[in-house]
PDB file of C-alpha atoms in Angstrom:
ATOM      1  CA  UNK A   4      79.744  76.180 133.761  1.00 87.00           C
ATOM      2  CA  UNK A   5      80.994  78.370 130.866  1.00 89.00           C
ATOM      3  CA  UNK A   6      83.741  76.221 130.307  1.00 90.00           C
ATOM      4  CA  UNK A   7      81.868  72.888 130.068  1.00 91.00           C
ATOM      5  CA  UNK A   8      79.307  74.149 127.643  1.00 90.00           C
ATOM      6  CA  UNK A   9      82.565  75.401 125.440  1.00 89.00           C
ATOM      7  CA  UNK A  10      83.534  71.960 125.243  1.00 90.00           C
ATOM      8  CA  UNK A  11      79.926  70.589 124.689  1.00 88.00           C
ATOM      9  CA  UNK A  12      79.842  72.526 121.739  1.00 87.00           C
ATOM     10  CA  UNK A  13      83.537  72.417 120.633  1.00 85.00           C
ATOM     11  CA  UNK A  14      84.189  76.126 120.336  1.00 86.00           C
ATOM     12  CA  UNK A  15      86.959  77.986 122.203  1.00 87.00           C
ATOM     13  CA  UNK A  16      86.095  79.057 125.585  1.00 88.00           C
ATOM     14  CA  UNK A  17      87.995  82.568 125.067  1.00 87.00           C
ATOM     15  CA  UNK A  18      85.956  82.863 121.754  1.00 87.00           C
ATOM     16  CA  UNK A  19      82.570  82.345 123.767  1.00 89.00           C
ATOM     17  CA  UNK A  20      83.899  84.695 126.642  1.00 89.00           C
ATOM     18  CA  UNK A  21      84.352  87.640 124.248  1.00 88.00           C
ATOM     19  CA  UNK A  22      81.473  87.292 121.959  1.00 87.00           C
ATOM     20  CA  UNK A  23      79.571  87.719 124.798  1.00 88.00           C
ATOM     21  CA  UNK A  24      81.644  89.647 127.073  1.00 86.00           C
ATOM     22  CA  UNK A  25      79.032  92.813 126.474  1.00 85.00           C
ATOM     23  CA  UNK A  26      76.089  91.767 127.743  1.00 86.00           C
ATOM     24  CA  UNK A  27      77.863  89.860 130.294  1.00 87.00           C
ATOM     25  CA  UNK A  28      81.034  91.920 130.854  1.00 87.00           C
ATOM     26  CA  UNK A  29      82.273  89.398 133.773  1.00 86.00           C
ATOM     27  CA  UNK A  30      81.688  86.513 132.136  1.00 87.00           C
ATOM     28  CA  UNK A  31      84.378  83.703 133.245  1.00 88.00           C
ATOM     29  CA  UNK A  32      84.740  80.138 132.566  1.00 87.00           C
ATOM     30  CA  UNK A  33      84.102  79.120 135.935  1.00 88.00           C
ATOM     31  CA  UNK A  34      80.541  80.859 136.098  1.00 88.00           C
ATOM     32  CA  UNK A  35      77.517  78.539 136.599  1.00 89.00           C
ATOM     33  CA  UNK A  36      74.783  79.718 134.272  1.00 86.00           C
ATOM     34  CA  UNK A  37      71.335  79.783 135.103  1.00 87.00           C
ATOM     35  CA  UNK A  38      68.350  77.746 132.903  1.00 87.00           C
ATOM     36  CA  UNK A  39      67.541  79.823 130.289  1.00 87.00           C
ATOM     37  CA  UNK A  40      70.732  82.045 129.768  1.00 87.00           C
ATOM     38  CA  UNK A  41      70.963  82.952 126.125  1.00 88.00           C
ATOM     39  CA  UNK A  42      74.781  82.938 124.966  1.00 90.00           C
ATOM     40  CA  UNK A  43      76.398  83.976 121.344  1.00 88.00           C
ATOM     41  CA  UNK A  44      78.268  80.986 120.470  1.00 89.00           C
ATOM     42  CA  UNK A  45      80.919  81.264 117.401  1.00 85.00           C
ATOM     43  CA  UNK A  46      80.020  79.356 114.244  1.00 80.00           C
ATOM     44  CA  UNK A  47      82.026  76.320 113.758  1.00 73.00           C
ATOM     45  CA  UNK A  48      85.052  76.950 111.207  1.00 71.00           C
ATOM     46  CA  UNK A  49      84.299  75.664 107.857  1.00 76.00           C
ATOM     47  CA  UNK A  50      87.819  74.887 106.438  1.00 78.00           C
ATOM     48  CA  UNK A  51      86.620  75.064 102.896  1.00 82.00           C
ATOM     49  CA  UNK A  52      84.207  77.658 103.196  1.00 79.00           C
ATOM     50  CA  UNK A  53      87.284  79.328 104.503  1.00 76.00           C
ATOM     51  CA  UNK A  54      89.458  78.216 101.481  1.00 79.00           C
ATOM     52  CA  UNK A  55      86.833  79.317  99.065  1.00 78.00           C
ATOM     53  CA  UNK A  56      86.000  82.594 100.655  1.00 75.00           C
ATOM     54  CA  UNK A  57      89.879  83.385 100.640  1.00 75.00           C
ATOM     55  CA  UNK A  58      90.443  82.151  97.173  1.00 75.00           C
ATOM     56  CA  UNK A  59      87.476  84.805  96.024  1.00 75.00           C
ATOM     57  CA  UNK A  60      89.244  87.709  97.753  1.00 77.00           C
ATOM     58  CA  UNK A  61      92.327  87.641  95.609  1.00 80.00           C
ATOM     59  CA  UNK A  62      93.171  87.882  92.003  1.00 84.00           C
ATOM     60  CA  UNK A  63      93.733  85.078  89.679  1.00 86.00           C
ATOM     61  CA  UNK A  64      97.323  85.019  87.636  1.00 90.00           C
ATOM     62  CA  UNK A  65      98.254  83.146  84.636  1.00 92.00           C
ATOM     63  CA  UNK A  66     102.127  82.776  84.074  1.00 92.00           C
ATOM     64  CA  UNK A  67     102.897  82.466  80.465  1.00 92.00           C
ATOM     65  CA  UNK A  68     104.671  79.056  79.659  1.00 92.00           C
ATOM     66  CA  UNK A  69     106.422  80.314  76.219  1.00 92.00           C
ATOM     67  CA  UNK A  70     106.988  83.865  74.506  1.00 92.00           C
ATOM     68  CA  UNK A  71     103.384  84.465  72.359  1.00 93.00           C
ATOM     69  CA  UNK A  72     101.518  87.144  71.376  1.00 93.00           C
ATOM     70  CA  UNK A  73      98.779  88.973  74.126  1.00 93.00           C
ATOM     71  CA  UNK A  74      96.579  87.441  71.764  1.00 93.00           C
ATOM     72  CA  UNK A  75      97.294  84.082  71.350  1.00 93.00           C
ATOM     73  CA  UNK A  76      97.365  84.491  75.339  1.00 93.00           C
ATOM     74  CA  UNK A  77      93.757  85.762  75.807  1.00 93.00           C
ATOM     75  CA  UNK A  78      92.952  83.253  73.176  1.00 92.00           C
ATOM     76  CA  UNK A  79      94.510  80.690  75.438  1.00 92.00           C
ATOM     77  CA  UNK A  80      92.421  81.973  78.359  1.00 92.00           C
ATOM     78  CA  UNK A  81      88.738  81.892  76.901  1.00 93.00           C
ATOM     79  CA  UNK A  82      89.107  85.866  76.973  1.00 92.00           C
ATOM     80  CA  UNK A  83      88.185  88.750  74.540  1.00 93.00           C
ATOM     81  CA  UNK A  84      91.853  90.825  74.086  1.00 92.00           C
ATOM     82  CA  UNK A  85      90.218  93.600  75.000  1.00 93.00           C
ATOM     83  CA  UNK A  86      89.194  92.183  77.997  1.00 93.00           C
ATOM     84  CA  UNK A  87      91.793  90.751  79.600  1.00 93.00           C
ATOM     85  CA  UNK A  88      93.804  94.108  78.485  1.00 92.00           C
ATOM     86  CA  UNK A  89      91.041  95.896  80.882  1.00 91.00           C
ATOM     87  CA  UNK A  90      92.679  93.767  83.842  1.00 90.00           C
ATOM     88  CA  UNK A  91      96.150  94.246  82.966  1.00 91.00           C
ATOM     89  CA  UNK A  92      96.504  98.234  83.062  1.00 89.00           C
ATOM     90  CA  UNK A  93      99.335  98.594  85.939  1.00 86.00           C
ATOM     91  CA  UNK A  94     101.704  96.742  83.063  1.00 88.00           C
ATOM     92  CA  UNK A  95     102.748  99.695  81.634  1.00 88.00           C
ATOM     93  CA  UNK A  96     102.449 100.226  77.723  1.00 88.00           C
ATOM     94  CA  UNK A  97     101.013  96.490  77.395  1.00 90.00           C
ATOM     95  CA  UNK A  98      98.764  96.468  74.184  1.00 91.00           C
ATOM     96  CA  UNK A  99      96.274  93.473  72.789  1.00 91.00           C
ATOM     97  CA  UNK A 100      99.240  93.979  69.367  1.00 92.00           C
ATOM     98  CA  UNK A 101     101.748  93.085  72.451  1.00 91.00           C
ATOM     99  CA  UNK A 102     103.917  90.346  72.434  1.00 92.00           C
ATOM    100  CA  UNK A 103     104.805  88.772  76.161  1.00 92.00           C
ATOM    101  CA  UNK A 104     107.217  86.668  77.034  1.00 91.00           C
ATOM    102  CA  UNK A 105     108.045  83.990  79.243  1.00 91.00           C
ATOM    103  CA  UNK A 106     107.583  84.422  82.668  1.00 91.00           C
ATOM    104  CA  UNK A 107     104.885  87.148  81.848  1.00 92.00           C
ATOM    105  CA  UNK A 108     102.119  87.817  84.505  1.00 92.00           C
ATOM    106  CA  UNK A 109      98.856  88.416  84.023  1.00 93.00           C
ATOM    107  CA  UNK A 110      95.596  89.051  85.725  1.00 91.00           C
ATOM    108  CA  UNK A 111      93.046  86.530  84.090  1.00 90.00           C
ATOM    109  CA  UNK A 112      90.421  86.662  86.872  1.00 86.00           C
ATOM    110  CA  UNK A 113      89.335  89.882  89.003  1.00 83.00           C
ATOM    111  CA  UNK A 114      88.552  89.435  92.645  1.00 79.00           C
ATOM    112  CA  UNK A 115      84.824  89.928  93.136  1.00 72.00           C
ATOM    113  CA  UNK A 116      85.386  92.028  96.199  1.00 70.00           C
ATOM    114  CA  UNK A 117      86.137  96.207  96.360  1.00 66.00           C
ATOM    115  CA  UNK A 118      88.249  97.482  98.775  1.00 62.00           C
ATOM    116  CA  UNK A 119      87.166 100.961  99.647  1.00 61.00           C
ATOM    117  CA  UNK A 120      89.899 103.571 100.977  1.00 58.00           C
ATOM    118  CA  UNK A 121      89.467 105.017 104.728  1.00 58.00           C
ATOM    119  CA  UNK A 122      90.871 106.681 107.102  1.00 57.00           C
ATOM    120  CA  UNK A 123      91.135 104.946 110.410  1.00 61.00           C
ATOM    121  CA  UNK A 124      93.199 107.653 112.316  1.00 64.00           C
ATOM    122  CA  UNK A 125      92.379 111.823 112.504  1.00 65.00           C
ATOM    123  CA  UNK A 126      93.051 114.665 114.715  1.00 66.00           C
ATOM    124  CA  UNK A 127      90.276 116.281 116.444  1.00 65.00           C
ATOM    125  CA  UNK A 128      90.342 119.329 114.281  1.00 67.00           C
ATOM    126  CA  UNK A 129      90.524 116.812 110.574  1.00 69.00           C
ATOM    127  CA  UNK A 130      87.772 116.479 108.171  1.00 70.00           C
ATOM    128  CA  UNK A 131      87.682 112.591 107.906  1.00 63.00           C
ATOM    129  CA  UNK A 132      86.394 112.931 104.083  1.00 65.00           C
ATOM    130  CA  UNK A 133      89.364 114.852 103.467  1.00 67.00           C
ATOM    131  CA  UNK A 134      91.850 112.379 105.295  1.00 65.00           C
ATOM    132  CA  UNK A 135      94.617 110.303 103.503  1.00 64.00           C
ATOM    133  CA  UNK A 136      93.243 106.754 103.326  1.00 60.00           C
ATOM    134  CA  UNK A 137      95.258 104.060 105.432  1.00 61.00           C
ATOM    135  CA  UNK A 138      95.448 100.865 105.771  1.00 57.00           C
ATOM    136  CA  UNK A 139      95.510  98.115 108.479  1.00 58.00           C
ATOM    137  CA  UNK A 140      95.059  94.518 109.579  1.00 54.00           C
ATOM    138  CA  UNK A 141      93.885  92.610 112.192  1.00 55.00           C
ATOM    139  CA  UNK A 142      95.068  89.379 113.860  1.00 58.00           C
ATOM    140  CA  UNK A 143      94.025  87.548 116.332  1.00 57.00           C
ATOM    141  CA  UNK A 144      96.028  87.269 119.347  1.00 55.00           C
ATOM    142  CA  UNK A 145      98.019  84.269 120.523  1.00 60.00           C
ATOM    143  CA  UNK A 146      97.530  83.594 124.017  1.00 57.00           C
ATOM    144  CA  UNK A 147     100.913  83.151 125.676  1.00 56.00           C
ATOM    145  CA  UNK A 148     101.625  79.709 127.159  1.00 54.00           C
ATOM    146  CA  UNK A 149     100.788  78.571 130.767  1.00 49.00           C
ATOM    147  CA  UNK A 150     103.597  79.189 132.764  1.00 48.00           C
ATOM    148  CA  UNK A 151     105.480  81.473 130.842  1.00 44.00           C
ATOM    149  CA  UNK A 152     106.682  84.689 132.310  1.00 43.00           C
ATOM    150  CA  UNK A 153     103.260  86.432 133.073  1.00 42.00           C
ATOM    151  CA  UNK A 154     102.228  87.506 136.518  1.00 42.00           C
ATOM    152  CA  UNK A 155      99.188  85.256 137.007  1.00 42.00           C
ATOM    153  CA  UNK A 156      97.895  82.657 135.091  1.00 42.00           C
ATOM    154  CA  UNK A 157      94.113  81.739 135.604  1.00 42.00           C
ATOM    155  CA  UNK A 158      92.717  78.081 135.606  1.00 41.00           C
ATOM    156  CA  UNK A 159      91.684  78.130 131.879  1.00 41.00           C
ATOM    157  CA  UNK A 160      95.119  79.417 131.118  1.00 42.00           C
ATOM    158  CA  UNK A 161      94.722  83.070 130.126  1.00 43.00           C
ATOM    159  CA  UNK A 162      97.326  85.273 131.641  1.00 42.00           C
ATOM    160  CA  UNK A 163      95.934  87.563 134.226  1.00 38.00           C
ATOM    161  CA  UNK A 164      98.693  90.329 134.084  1.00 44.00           C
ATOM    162  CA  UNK A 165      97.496  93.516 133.031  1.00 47.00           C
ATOM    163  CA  UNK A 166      98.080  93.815 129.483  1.00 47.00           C
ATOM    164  CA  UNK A 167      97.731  97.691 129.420  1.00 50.00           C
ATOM    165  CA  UNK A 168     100.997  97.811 130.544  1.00 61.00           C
ATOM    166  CA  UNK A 169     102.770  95.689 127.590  1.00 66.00           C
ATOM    167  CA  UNK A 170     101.168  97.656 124.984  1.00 65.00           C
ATOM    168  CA  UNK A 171     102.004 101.181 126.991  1.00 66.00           C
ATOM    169  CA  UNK A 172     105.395 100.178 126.748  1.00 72.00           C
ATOM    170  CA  UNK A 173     105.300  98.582 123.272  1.00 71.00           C
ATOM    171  CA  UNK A 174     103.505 101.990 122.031  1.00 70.00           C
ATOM    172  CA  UNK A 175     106.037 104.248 123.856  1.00 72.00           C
ATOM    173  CA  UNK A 176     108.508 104.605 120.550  1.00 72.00           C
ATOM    174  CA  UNK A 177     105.444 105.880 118.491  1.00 69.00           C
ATOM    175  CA  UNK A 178     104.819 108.450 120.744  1.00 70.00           C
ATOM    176  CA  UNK A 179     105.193 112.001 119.947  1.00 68.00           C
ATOM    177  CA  UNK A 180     104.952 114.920 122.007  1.00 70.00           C
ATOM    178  CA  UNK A 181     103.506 117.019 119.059  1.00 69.00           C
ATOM    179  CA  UNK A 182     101.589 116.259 115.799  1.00 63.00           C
ATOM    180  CA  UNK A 183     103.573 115.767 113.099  1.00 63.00           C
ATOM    181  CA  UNK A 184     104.228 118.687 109.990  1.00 66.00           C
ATOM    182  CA  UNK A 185     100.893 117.294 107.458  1.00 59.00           C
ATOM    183  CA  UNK A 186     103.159 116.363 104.321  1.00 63.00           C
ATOM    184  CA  UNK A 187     100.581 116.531 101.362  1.00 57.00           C
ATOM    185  CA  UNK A 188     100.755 113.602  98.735  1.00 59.00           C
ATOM    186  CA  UNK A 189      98.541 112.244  96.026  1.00 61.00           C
ATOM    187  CA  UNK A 190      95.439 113.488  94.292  1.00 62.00           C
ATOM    188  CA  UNK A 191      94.505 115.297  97.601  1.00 65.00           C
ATOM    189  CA  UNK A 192      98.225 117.498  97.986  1.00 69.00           C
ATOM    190  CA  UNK A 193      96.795 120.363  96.521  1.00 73.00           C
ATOM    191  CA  UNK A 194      93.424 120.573  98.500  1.00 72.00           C
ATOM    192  CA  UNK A 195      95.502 119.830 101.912  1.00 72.00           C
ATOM    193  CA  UNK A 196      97.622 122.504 101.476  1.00 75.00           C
ATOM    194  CA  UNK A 197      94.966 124.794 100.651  1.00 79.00           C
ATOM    195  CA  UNK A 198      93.418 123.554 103.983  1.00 79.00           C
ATOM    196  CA  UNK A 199      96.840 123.827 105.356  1.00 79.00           C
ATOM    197  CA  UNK A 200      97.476 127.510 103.784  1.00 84.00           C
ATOM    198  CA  UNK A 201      93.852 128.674 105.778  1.00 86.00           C
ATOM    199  CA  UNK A 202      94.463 127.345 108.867  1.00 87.00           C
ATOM    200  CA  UNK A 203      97.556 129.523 108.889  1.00 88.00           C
ATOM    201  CA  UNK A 204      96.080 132.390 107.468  1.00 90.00           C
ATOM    202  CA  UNK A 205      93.265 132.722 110.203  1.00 89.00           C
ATOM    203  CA  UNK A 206      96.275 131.900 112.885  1.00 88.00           C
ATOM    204  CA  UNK A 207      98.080 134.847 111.667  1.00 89.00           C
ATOM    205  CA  UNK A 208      94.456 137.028 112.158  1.00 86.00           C
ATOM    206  CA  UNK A 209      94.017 136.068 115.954  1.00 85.00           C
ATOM    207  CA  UNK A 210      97.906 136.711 116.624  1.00 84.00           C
ATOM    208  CA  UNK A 211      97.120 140.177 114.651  1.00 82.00           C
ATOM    209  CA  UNK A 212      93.816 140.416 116.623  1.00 80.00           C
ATOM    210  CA  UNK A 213      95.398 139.674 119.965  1.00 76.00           C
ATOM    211  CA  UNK A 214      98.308 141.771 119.841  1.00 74.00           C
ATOM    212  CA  UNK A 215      96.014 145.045 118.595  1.00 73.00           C
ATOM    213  CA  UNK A 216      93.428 144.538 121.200  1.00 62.00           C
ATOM    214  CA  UNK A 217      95.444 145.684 124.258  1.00 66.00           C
ATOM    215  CA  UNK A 218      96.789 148.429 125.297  1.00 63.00           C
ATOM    216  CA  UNK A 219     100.330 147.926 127.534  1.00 65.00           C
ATOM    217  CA  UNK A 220     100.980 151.035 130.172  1.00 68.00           C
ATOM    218  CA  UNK A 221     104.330 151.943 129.649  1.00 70.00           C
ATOM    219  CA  UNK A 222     105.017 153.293 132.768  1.00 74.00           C
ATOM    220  CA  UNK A 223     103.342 153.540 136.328  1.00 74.00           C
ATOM    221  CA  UNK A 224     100.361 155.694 136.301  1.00 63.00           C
ATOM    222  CA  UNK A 225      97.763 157.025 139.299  1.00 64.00           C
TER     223      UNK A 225
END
């Protein structure tokens, strides 16, 4: 079965399910597979691979132990001034003639990764290039326990309630029943409400349009 070769191959039976829930979207863990079957299975978890991959992802901050000069500091680092200035521009009016004092914190090592602005939600009518970027995460979700206050609870322990309905009711204080006024911000305020300003404009046109096109009889005519 699906569950035994989970356990053959220590991964998570869920984890198996949904990696290959869409070739095989009723894929259980009580299905007998036949000779042959070709299955994604997730790769084993790496705790240091994990640990290192995390640790590239963020920056790397020296505290400084005494008050000394930004130069004495770089110096202390391995660093050119200049360089570790470069890393250091959201301290406002820090200069490599600076002098920091204790506590000071400062970027000695930039993370080798970019994080690129998107826009994960639009209307049907927005240009997503034009969008305000957003940002999100993701977590996996906990399974709740066996005998907790679900519905159903299968034999491998994964609730069988509907979960549609928990996240309908969950969602139901972000609803609104009209889209929101567009409040320009940022670099981008001044091209939105242009955008903004047009889409009014050409409103105001078919109103104009619409209430010039037709003629209204005033009174009862043959």
């Amino acid at each position: 079965t699906v569950a035994q070769i989970a356990v053959r191959l220590g991964v998570p039976l869920f984890d198996l399910i949904f990696l290959n829930r869409a070739k095989l979207p009723r894929l259980s863990g009580e299905d007998r597979l036949k000779r042959d079957t070709r299955l994604l299975v997730p790769a084993p978890v790496d705790v240091q691979a994990v640990r290192a991959g995390s640790a590239s992802m963020r920056d790397e901050w020296h505290t400084v132990a005494a008050d000394m000069s930004f130069k004495d500091c770089a110096r202390g680092l391995g660093m050119e001034p200049r360089e570790l200035l470069r890393l250091n521009t959201h301290i406002k009016g820090l200069q490599v003639s600076s002098e920091l004092l204790q506590g000071t914190r400062l970027i000695f090592r930039q993370s080798a990764h970019e994080a690129e602005e998107y826009c994960h939600w639009t209307f049907p009518e927005d240009d997503p290039a034009n969008a305000e970027p957003s940002y999100m995460m993701a977590r996996r979700l906990r399974r709740r326990p066996t005998g907790a206050s679900a519905a159903g609870v299968g034999e491998s322990g994964m609730v069988l309630e509907s979960i549609e309905g928990d996240t309908l009711r969950a969602s139901r204080p972000l609803m609104l029943e009209e889209r929101p006024a567009v409040r320009p911000s940022g670099k981008r305020a001044a091209f939105i409400q242009a955008i903004e300003d047009a889409k009014a404009a050409a409103d105001e046109r078919a109103r104009a349009w619409r209430d010039s096109a037709w003629h209204v009889v005033q009174e009862d005519a043959p």
